[in-house]
């Protein structure tokens, strides 16, 4: 089965909590703080591999969560970092942020790695907070919590050469003649229902060929299998445009040629501009005289650059392989898609709500407030000062003031209640 677009959910590991602990043993009655640091959560990493060519593995497995960091422990023991989760995807997989539809990565080569989400930071243990004024801090920091994000994986196959033409033109036959691939071949349209890849070897060099389902007139309006699979030849450097010159399906071969080019144009101008080799197929089915007359007609009406092959007698196949290699040697590799900046951790403060409770205190909730107040320790001046600065920076103080907060007003955020002083 073939699957080339799928939405999955990814979540990096939470950071482990720091520990609050004091050294106690037979020799030490009142030791100092010895709470260790929490471990970092695991990252979510995508890795491309040539050993996959569909996203089928994601059909049922759509949720990926990296391991959480372990909590710190006494005796200054740091918690272990969470294991990264490595998600293998086929070469040519494009990763899109499902919320914004922005392309955030294009794994267009083998063995590329992309860290999509970083694990949450571990919290500090109480040993970290020890200072000359605070010899015995009774608090530690909680680990950073991470949130799940949805991404779309879209496969845009990586191949050097794409085979394009009407159904039955002989695309899969050609692929099986020139490569190691063994695609289904049959005498009816739409035999090929999803792309096939093959590796062709010529003069000690190799190139990858993609065979896709046939196109028909009106594909842009969804006729036949539509344009859907053209994304798998979007990145090729060279198109072999196959035209059945035997007219075995009863159409005119010259109008076939123009129809396909028209469909490419309607799909994407860039694809229409991709260099082509025109390949007339099934020449074994036409008399020499008829073939000559048709080729002369094509030369007169269109041009004289084309090759003729037969997948039955192998006539012209070797020349076609050589011509393809020669053309490819002149064509640069296509660059990866343009990637946009993304910031999954961009906190959503717009959804923060401020209400008043019975005693008139200002209650702040919503948004990502949970993460925001992590590790705030009211009794610790350093931690509390940081918290107030963040409230200021994020515009939450301004929002509170808008709602009527004045000097001496009471603010409640989760378990934290404090008096606001200007
Ligand atoms: N005689 C002869 N028959 C051919 C040649 N090439 C293909 N055929 C036959 O034409 C039919 C269609 O060939 P395919 O290779 O399946 O065509 P396709 O372009 O892949 O077709 P779709 O996958 O349906 O788009 C099959 O019966 C092939 O055996 C050829 O050069 N000579
Ligand atoms: Mg086919």
Short mmCIF file of C-alpha atoms and ligand atoms in Angstrom, two decimals:
data_model
loop_
_atom_site.label_atom_id
_atom_site.label_comp_id
_atom_site.label_asym_id
_atom_site.label_seq_id
_atom_site.Cartn_x
_atom_site.Cartn_y
_atom_site.Cartn_z
CA UNK A 1 0.00 0.00 0.00
CA UNK A 2 1.02 3.54 -0.62
CA UNK A 3 0.40 6.56 1.59
CA UNK A 4 1.91 9.95 0.88
CA UNK A 5 0.22 12.35 3.28
CA UNK A 6 -0.53 11.86 6.92
CA UNK A 7 -1.13 13.94 10.04
CA UNK A 8 0.62 12.85 13.21
CA UNK A 9 0.99 14.17 16.73
CA UNK A 10 4.42 14.65 18.31
CA UNK A 11 5.41 15.55 21.83
CA UNK A 12 8.86 15.95 23.34
CA UNK A 13 9.52 14.56 26.83
CA UNK A 14 8.83 16.65 29.93
CA UNK A 15 11.78 17.77 31.98
CA UNK A 16 12.28 15.92 35.28
CA UNK A 17 11.72 17.78 38.55
CA UNK A 18 14.60 18.97 40.64
CA UNK A 19 14.81 17.40 44.08
CA UNK A 20 14.56 18.99 47.52
CA UNK A 21 16.70 17.03 49.90
CA UNK A 22 19.22 17.52 52.71
CA UNK A 23 22.22 15.42 53.51
CA UNK A 24 21.50 13.26 56.53
CA UNK A 25 23.65 10.40 57.78
CA UNK A 26 25.30 9.07 60.93
CA UNK A 27 28.26 11.40 60.51
CA UNK A 28 26.33 14.51 59.53
CA UNK A 29 23.50 15.80 61.64
CA UNK A 30 22.64 18.84 59.59
CA UNK A 31 24.14 18.57 56.11
CA UNK A 32 23.52 21.05 53.37
CA UNK A 33 20.98 20.80 50.53
CA UNK A 34 21.77 17.85 48.25
CA UNK A 35 18.75 17.70 45.92
CA UNK A 36 19.90 16.86 42.37
CA UNK A 37 18.84 18.27 39.02
CA UNK A 38 15.96 16.90 36.95
CA UNK A 39 16.87 15.29 33.61
CA UNK A 40 16.07 16.81 30.21
CA UNK A 41 13.13 15.35 28.30
CA UNK A 42 13.77 13.44 25.06
CA UNK A 43 13.68 15.25 21.69
CA UNK A 44 11.50 14.39 18.73
CA UNK A 45 13.77 13.82 15.74
CA UNK A 46 12.82 12.97 12.17
CA UNK A 47 15.34 10.97 10.15
CA UNK A 48 15.13 10.26 6.44
CA UNK A 49 15.93 6.87 5.01
CA UNK A 50 16.08 5.43 1.53
CA UNK A 51 14.76 2.15 2.79
CA UNK A 52 11.21 3.51 2.94
CA UNK A 53 9.24 4.91 0.03
CA UNK A 54 5.80 5.45 1.49
CA UNK A 55 4.33 6.84 4.70
CA UNK A 56 2.30 3.67 5.12
CA UNK A 57 3.90 2.91 8.49
CA UNK A 58 2.07 5.95 9.86
CA UNK A 59 -1.35 4.61 8.96
CA UNK A 60 -2.02 3.36 12.45
CA UNK A 61 0.87 4.81 14.39
CA UNK A 62 0.14 8.50 14.60
CA UNK A 63 1.20 9.51 18.08
CA UNK A 64 4.84 9.92 19.03
CA UNK A 65 5.91 10.88 22.53
CA UNK A 66 9.53 11.11 23.64
CA UNK A 67 10.56 9.91 27.07
CA UNK A 68 10.33 12.26 30.05
CA UNK A 69 13.44 13.24 31.98
CA UNK A 70 13.80 11.56 35.36
CA UNK A 71 13.44 13.51 38.57
CA UNK A 72 16.56 14.49 40.47
CA UNK A 73 17.27 12.67 43.73
CA UNK A 74 19.12 13.06 46.99
CA UNK A 75 22.92 12.99 47.22
CA UNK A 76 23.07 15.35 44.25
CA UNK A 77 21.93 12.64 41.86
CA UNK A 78 20.79 14.10 38.58
CA UNK A 79 17.82 12.48 36.88
CA UNK A 80 18.60 10.70 33.61
CA UNK A 81 17.72 12.51 30.40
CA UNK A 82 14.71 11.12 28.52
CA UNK A 83 15.49 9.10 25.38
CA UNK A 84 14.98 10.86 22.06
CA UNK A 85 12.30 9.48 19.78
CA UNK A 86 13.60 9.07 16.25
CA UNK A 87 10.87 8.93 13.63
CA UNK A 88 12.02 7.39 10.35
CA UNK A 89 10.53 8.82 7.19
CA UNK A 90 11.22 8.22 3.49
CA UNK A 91 13.61 10.52 1.66
CA UNK A 92 11.68 13.43 0.25
CA UNK A 93 9.36 13.83 3.22
CA UNK A 94 8.26 17.39 3.81
CA UNK A 95 7.17 18.32 7.34
CA UNK A 96 4.41 20.88 7.67
CA UNK A 97 3.07 22.55 10.81
CA UNK A 98 -0.59 21.50 10.76
CA UNK A 99 -1.73 24.70 12.45
CA UNK A 100 -0.11 27.22 10.09
CA UNK A 101 0.52 25.04 7.02
CA UNK A 102 4.10 26.29 6.96
CA UNK A 103 6.80 23.97 5.67
CA UNK A 104 9.20 23.48 8.56
CA UNK A 105 11.57 20.89 7.10
CA UNK A 106 12.34 19.12 3.86
CA UNK A 107 14.26 15.88 4.33
CA UNK A 108 15.27 15.66 0.71
CA UNK A 109 18.39 13.53 1.16
CA UNK A 110 19.19 10.23 2.76
CA UNK A 111 20.07 10.19 6.46
CA UNK A 112 19.08 13.76 7.21
CA UNK A 113 18.06 14.53 10.77
CA UNK A 114 15.70 17.23 11.90
CA UNK A 115 15.01 18.00 15.54
CA UNK A 116 11.40 19.08 15.46
CA UNK A 117 10.84 19.40 19.20
CA UNK A 118 13.32 19.73 22.02
CA UNK A 119 12.68 18.04 25.33
CA UNK A 120 11.66 20.10 28.35
CA UNK A 121 14.45 21.37 30.57
CA UNK A 122 15.02 19.63 33.86
CA UNK A 123 14.29 21.58 37.05
CA UNK A 124 17.05 22.64 39.42
CA UNK A 125 17.47 20.74 42.66
CA UNK A 126 17.63 22.66 45.92
CA UNK A 127 21.43 22.33 45.96
CA UNK A 128 21.46 24.71 43.00
CA UNK A 129 19.73 27.43 45.00
CA UNK A 130 22.19 27.39 47.85
CA UNK A 131 23.80 30.79 48.28
CA UNK A 132 25.64 32.75 50.99
CA UNK A 133 22.35 34.18 52.22
CA UNK A 134 20.28 31.07 51.69
CA UNK A 135 22.16 28.12 53.16
CA UNK A 136 19.22 25.75 53.25
CA UNK A 137 16.73 26.37 50.43
CA UNK A 138 13.63 24.29 50.97
CA UNK A 139 12.52 24.35 47.38
CA UNK A 140 13.46 23.03 43.98
CA UNK A 141 12.25 23.69 40.48
CA UNK A 142 9.78 21.54 38.57
CA UNK A 143 10.74 20.28 35.12
CA UNK A 144 9.50 22.06 32.02
CA UNK A 145 6.30 20.57 30.65
CA UNK A 146 6.04 20.12 26.90
CA UNK A 147 2.93 20.13 24.76
CA UNK A 148 1.93 17.98 21.79
CA UNK A 149 1.92 19.44 18.28
CA UNK A 150 0.39 18.20 15.07
CA UNK A 151 2.45 17.98 11.93
CA UNK A 152 1.62 16.82 8.44
CA UNK A 153 4.10 14.56 6.68
CA UNK A 154 3.95 14.82 2.92
CA UNK A 155 6.05 12.70 0.64
CA UNK A 156 7.42 14.38 -2.45
CA UNK A 157 9.49 11.58 -3.89
CA UNK A 158 13.12 12.19 -4.72
CA UNK A 159 14.06 10.84 -8.15
CA UNK A 160 16.25 12.06 -11.01
CA UNK A 161 13.88 11.10 -13.79
CA UNK A 162 10.09 11.00 -13.98
CA UNK A 163 8.05 8.98 -16.46
CA UNK A 164 5.01 10.87 -17.63
CA UNK A 165 2.36 9.99 -20.20
CA UNK A 166 -1.13 8.68 -20.87
CA UNK A 167 -2.25 5.44 -19.20
CA UNK A 168 -1.02 2.43 -21.21
CA UNK A 169 1.77 4.49 -22.83
CA UNK A 170 4.30 1.94 -21.58
CA UNK A 171 5.76 3.77 -18.56
CA UNK A 172 5.90 0.78 -16.23
CA UNK A 173 7.17 -1.42 -19.05
CA UNK A 174 10.03 1.02 -19.60
CA UNK A 175 10.80 1.15 -15.87
CA UNK A 176 11.05 -2.63 -15.75
CA UNK A 177 13.33 -2.64 -18.85
CA UNK A 178 15.81 -0.12 -17.50
CA UNK A 179 15.83 -0.68 -13.74
CA UNK A 180 15.70 -3.21 -10.95
CA UNK A 181 12.04 -2.40 -10.32
CA UNK A 182 9.30 -4.87 -11.08
CA UNK A 183 6.13 -2.82 -11.50
CA UNK A 184 2.81 -4.25 -12.58
CA UNK A 185 2.30 -4.05 -16.35
CA UNK A 186 -1.04 -4.69 -18.03
CA UNK A 187 -3.01 -3.80 -21.06
CA UNK A 188 -5.54 -1.56 -19.40
CA UNK A 189 -5.43 2.06 -18.27
CA UNK A 190 -4.49 2.90 -14.67
CA UNK A 191 -2.56 -0.27 -14.02
CA UNK A 192 -0.20 1.80 -11.92
CA UNK A 193 -2.06 3.21 -8.93
CA UNK A 194 0.85 4.65 -7.00
CA UNK A 195 4.43 5.66 -7.80
CA UNK A 196 7.16 3.09 -8.35
CA UNK A 197 10.84 3.83 -8.06
CA UNK A 198 13.66 2.05 -9.85
CA UNK A 199 17.41 2.47 -9.97
CA UNK A 200 18.92 2.45 -13.46
CA UNK A 201 22.59 1.72 -14.00
CA UNK A 202 24.44 2.98 -17.06
CA UNK A 203 28.21 3.02 -17.56
CA UNK A 204 28.80 2.48 -13.85
CA UNK A 205 26.58 5.41 -12.90
CA UNK A 206 23.10 5.25 -11.47
CA UNK A 207 20.00 7.39 -11.48
CA UNK A 208 16.59 6.96 -9.88
CA UNK A 209 13.48 6.78 -12.05
CA UNK A 210 9.93 7.39 -10.80
CA UNK A 211 6.99 5.83 -12.64
CA UNK A 212 3.65 7.40 -11.77
CA UNK A 213 0.03 6.70 -12.71
CA UNK A 214 -0.98 7.92 -16.16
CA UNK A 215 -2.52 11.32 -16.84
CA UNK A 216 -5.52 12.04 -19.04
CA UNK A 217 -7.09 15.16 -20.42
CA UNK A 218 -8.94 16.89 -17.58
CA UNK A 219 -6.62 15.48 -14.89
CA UNK A 220 -6.50 19.03 -13.53
CA UNK A 221 -10.23 18.75 -12.87
CA UNK A 222 -9.71 15.42 -11.17
CA UNK A 223 -10.41 13.10 -14.11
CA UNK A 224 -8.72 9.70 -13.97
CA UNK A 225 -6.46 9.75 -10.96
CA UNK A 226 -6.14 13.49 -11.41
CA UNK A 227 -2.96 15.41 -10.72
CA UNK A 228 -2.54 13.86 -7.33
CA UNK A 229 0.61 11.90 -8.08
CA UNK A 230 2.40 14.65 -9.98
CA UNK A 231 3.91 15.81 -6.69
CA UNK A 232 6.11 12.73 -6.97
CA UNK A 233 7.74 14.04 -10.13
CA UNK A 234 7.87 17.68 -9.02
CA UNK A 235 11.46 17.28 -7.93
CA UNK A 236 12.82 15.32 -10.89
CA UNK A 237 15.48 16.91 -13.07
CA UNK A 238 14.34 15.30 -16.28
CA UNK A 239 11.01 14.05 -17.58
CA UNK A 240 10.74 11.19 -20.04
CA UNK A 241 7.51 12.02 -21.81
CA UNK A 242 6.20 8.72 -23.18
CA UNK A 243 3.86 8.77 -26.18
CA UNK A 244 2.35 5.62 -27.70
CA UNK A 245 3.12 6.10 -31.40
CA UNK A 246 1.26 2.90 -32.34
CA UNK A 247 -1.95 4.69 -31.38
CA UNK A 248 -3.11 1.35 -29.96
CA UNK A 249 -5.65 3.13 -27.77
CA UNK A 250 -7.17 4.86 -30.81
CA UNK A 251 -5.97 8.39 -30.03
CA UNK A 252 -3.77 10.63 -32.13
CA UNK A 253 -0.19 10.56 -30.85
CA UNK A 254 0.50 14.23 -31.57
CA UNK A 255 -2.54 15.43 -29.67
CA UNK A 256 -1.56 13.01 -26.84
CA UNK A 257 1.75 14.83 -26.63
CA UNK A 258 0.12 18.26 -26.39
CA UNK A 259 -2.55 17.10 -23.95
CA UNK A 260 0.01 15.84 -21.45
CA UNK A 261 2.08 19.02 -21.69
CA UNK A 262 -1.08 21.00 -21.14
CA UNK A 263 -1.87 19.01 -17.99
CA UNK A 264 1.68 19.55 -16.67
CA UNK A 265 1.27 23.26 -17.27
CA UNK A 266 -2.05 23.30 -15.41
CA UNK A 267 -0.48 21.51 -12.48
CA UNK A 268 2.55 23.69 -12.08
CA UNK A 269 4.48 25.91 -14.45
CA UNK A 270 7.77 24.84 -12.95
CA UNK A 271 7.04 21.21 -13.75
CA UNK A 272 6.05 22.16 -17.30
CA UNK A 273 9.47 23.80 -17.69
CA UNK A 274 11.38 20.71 -16.52
CA UNK A 275 13.52 19.43 -19.44
CA UNK A 276 11.93 16.54 -21.34
CA UNK A 277 13.01 13.77 -23.63
CA UNK A 278 10.16 12.80 -25.91
CA UNK A 279 10.01 9.01 -26.16
CA UNK A 280 7.81 7.25 -28.71
CA UNK A 281 6.87 3.80 -27.46
CA UNK A 282 5.58 0.56 -28.97
CA UNK A 283 7.38 1.05 -32.29
CA UNK A 284 7.29 -2.74 -32.79
CA UNK A 285 3.56 -2.46 -33.37
CA UNK A 286 3.82 -0.20 -36.44
CA UNK A 287 5.15 -0.88 -39.93
CA UNK A 288 8.34 0.92 -40.82
CA UNK A 289 6.58 2.98 -43.47
CA UNK A 290 3.79 4.07 -41.11
CA UNK A 291 6.33 4.87 -38.40
CA UNK A 292 8.37 6.97 -40.80
CA UNK A 293 5.29 8.89 -41.92
CA UNK A 294 4.25 9.59 -38.32
CA UNK A 295 7.75 10.70 -37.31
CA UNK A 296 7.92 13.01 -40.35
CA UNK A 297 4.59 14.51 -39.34
CA UNK A 298 5.85 15.09 -35.81
CA UNK A 299 9.06 16.69 -37.12
CA UNK A 300 7.02 19.05 -39.25
CA UNK A 301 4.45 19.98 -36.63
CA UNK A 302 6.45 19.86 -33.42
CA UNK A 303 10.17 19.19 -33.71
CA UNK A 304 12.83 16.63 -34.45
CA UNK A 305 14.11 15.91 -30.94
CA UNK A 306 12.78 12.51 -29.85
CA UNK A 307 13.74 8.89 -29.34
CA UNK A 308 11.91 5.71 -30.31
CA UNK A 309 11.72 2.56 -28.22
CA UNK A 310 10.05 -0.80 -27.92
CA UNK A 311 9.60 -2.41 -24.56
CA UNK A 312 8.88 -5.66 -26.40
CA UNK A 313 12.00 -5.93 -28.59
CA UNK A 314 14.21 -3.62 -26.48
CA UNK A 315 14.93 -1.57 -29.60
CA UNK A 316 16.16 1.91 -28.63
CA UNK A 317 16.32 1.16 -24.88
CA UNK A 318 20.12 1.36 -24.64
CA UNK A 319 20.21 4.68 -26.56
CA UNK A 320 17.52 6.05 -24.26
CA UNK A 321 19.50 5.10 -21.15
CA UNK A 322 22.61 6.80 -22.54
CA UNK A 323 20.71 9.92 -23.60
CA UNK A 324 19.12 10.14 -20.15
CA UNK A 325 22.47 9.88 -18.43
CA UNK A 326 23.96 12.51 -20.72
CA UNK A 327 21.10 14.94 -20.09
CA UNK A 328 21.25 14.38 -16.34
CA UNK A 329 24.95 15.18 -16.28
CA UNK A 330 24.06 18.69 -17.48
CA UNK A 331 21.24 19.26 -15.02
CA UNK A 332 21.78 20.50 -11.47
CA UNK A 333 20.12 18.82 -8.50
CA UNK A 334 16.90 20.47 -7.40
CA UNK A 335 17.30 22.43 -4.16
CA UNK A 336 15.20 21.53 -1.13
CA UNK A 337 11.93 23.39 -0.58
CA UNK A 338 12.06 26.71 1.18
CA UNK A 339 11.58 26.20 4.87
CA UNK A 340 9.87 28.79 7.06
CA UNK A 341 10.75 29.71 10.60
CA UNK A 342 8.55 28.08 13.11
CA UNK A 343 8.23 28.33 16.81
CA UNK A 344 6.11 25.62 18.33
CA UNK A 345 6.87 27.07 21.74
CA UNK A 346 5.41 30.41 20.87
CA UNK A 347 3.17 30.72 23.89
CA UNK A 348 -0.38 31.67 23.36
CA UNK A 349 -0.97 34.51 25.79
CA UNK A 350 -3.88 35.82 23.79
CA UNK A 351 -6.17 33.27 25.42
CA UNK A 352 -5.27 34.32 28.96
CA UNK A 353 -8.38 35.12 30.98
CA UNK A 354 -8.63 37.44 33.95
CA UNK A 355 -11.62 37.16 36.28
CA UNK A 356 -12.44 38.43 39.81
CA UNK A 357 -13.30 36.07 42.62
CA UNK A 358 -15.69 36.69 45.55
CA UNK A 359 -13.01 38.49 47.53
CA UNK A 360 -12.18 40.76 44.61
CA UNK A 361 -8.86 39.06 43.82
CA UNK A 362 -7.75 38.97 40.19
CA UNK A 363 -7.63 35.38 38.96
CA UNK A 364 -5.40 34.69 35.95
CA UNK A 365 -6.05 31.49 33.95
CA UNK A 366 -5.90 30.01 30.43
CA UNK A 367 -3.14 30.16 27.82
CA UNK A 368 0.00 28.32 28.73
CA UNK A 369 -0.02 29.63 32.27
CA UNK A 370 0.92 26.23 33.71
CA UNK A 371 4.31 26.28 32.09
CA UNK A 372 4.76 29.90 32.85
CA UNK A 373 4.56 29.58 36.61
CA UNK A 374 6.73 26.48 36.74
CA UNK A 375 9.20 26.54 39.54
CA UNK A 376 8.03 29.81 41.07
CA UNK A 377 8.84 29.80 44.73
CA UNK A 378 7.28 32.67 46.60
CA UNK A 379 9.66 32.50 49.54
CA UNK A 380 12.68 32.79 47.29
CA UNK A 381 13.38 36.36 46.23
CA UNK A 382 15.31 35.36 43.10
CA UNK A 383 12.56 33.15 41.82
CA UNK A 384 9.80 35.62 42.64
CA UNK A 385 11.62 38.54 40.99
CA UNK A 386 12.00 36.47 37.82
CA UNK A 387 8.31 35.62 37.91
CA UNK A 388 7.30 39.27 38.21
CA UNK A 389 9.59 40.27 35.36
CA UNK A 390 8.05 37.63 33.15
CA UNK A 391 4.54 38.84 34.02
CA UNK A 392 5.61 42.31 32.98
CA UNK A 393 7.29 41.17 29.75
CA UNK A 394 4.38 39.07 28.64
CA UNK A 395 2.00 41.98 29.12
CA UNK A 396 0.02 40.19 31.83
CA UNK A 397 0.53 43.04 34.30
CA UNK A 398 -0.74 45.49 31.67
CA UNK A 399 -3.75 43.24 31.12
CA UNK A 400 -4.40 43.13 34.88
CA UNK A 401 -4.17 46.89 35.10
CA UNK A 402 -6.67 47.22 32.29
CA UNK A 403 -9.02 45.12 34.39
CA UNK A 404 -8.55 47.48 37.33
CA UNK A 405 -5.56 46.11 39.27
CA UNK A 406 -4.12 48.75 41.58
CA UNK A 407 -1.29 48.91 44.09
CA UNK A 408 -2.05 46.46 46.88
CA UNK A 409 -4.45 44.40 44.75
CA UNK A 410 -4.43 40.61 45.17
CA UNK A 411 -3.53 38.42 42.18
CA UNK A 412 -4.06 34.65 42.01
CA UNK A 413 -2.36 32.46 39.43
CA UNK A 414 -2.94 28.77 40.05
CA UNK A 415 -1.58 28.08 43.57
CA UNK A 416 0.24 31.39 43.75
CA UNK A 417 -1.38 34.36 45.49
CA UNK A 418 0.50 37.60 45.88
CA UNK A 419 -0.06 41.27 46.54
CA UNK A 420 0.79 43.56 43.69
CA UNK A 421 3.10 46.44 44.58
CA UNK A 422 4.10 49.10 42.08
N1 LIG B 1 4.08 -4.34 -28.14
C1 LIG B 1 4.41 -3.54 -27.17
N2 LIG B 1 3.62 -3.47 -26.08
C2 LIG B 1 3.97 -2.62 -25.08
C3 LIG B 1 5.13 -1.82 -25.14
N3 LIG B 1 5.19 -1.08 -24.01
C4 LIG B 1 4.12 -1.42 -23.27
N4 LIG B 1 3.39 -2.36 -23.91
C5 LIG B 1 2.13 -2.96 -23.43
O1 LIG B 1 1.20 -1.91 -23.20
C6 LIG B 1 0.39 -2.19 -22.07
C7 LIG B 1 0.52 -1.06 -21.08
O2 LIG B 1 1.85 -1.00 -20.59
P1 LIG B 1 2.22 -0.41 -19.18
O3 LIG B 1 3.70 -0.40 -19.08
O4 LIG B 1 1.44 -1.07 -18.11
O5 LIG B 1 1.69 1.07 -19.37
P2 LIG B 1 1.67 2.28 -18.32
O6 LIG B 1 2.02 3.51 -19.08
O7 LIG B 1 2.50 1.94 -17.16
O8 LIG B 1 0.13 2.31 -17.96
P3 LIG B 1 -0.61 2.85 -16.62
O9 LIG B 1 0.15 2.29 -15.47
O10 LIG B 1 -1.95 2.31 -16.73
O11 LIG B 1 -0.55 4.32 -16.70
C8 LIG B 1 0.90 -3.52 -21.54
O12 LIG B 1 0.07 -4.54 -22.05
C9 LIG B 1 2.28 -3.65 -22.11
O13 LIG B 1 2.68 -4.99 -22.27
C10 LIG B 1 5.93 -1.90 -26.33
O14 LIG B 1 6.93 -1.20 -26.50
N5 LIG B 1 5.52 -2.77 -27.29
MG1 LIG B 2 2.02 1.77 -15.23
#
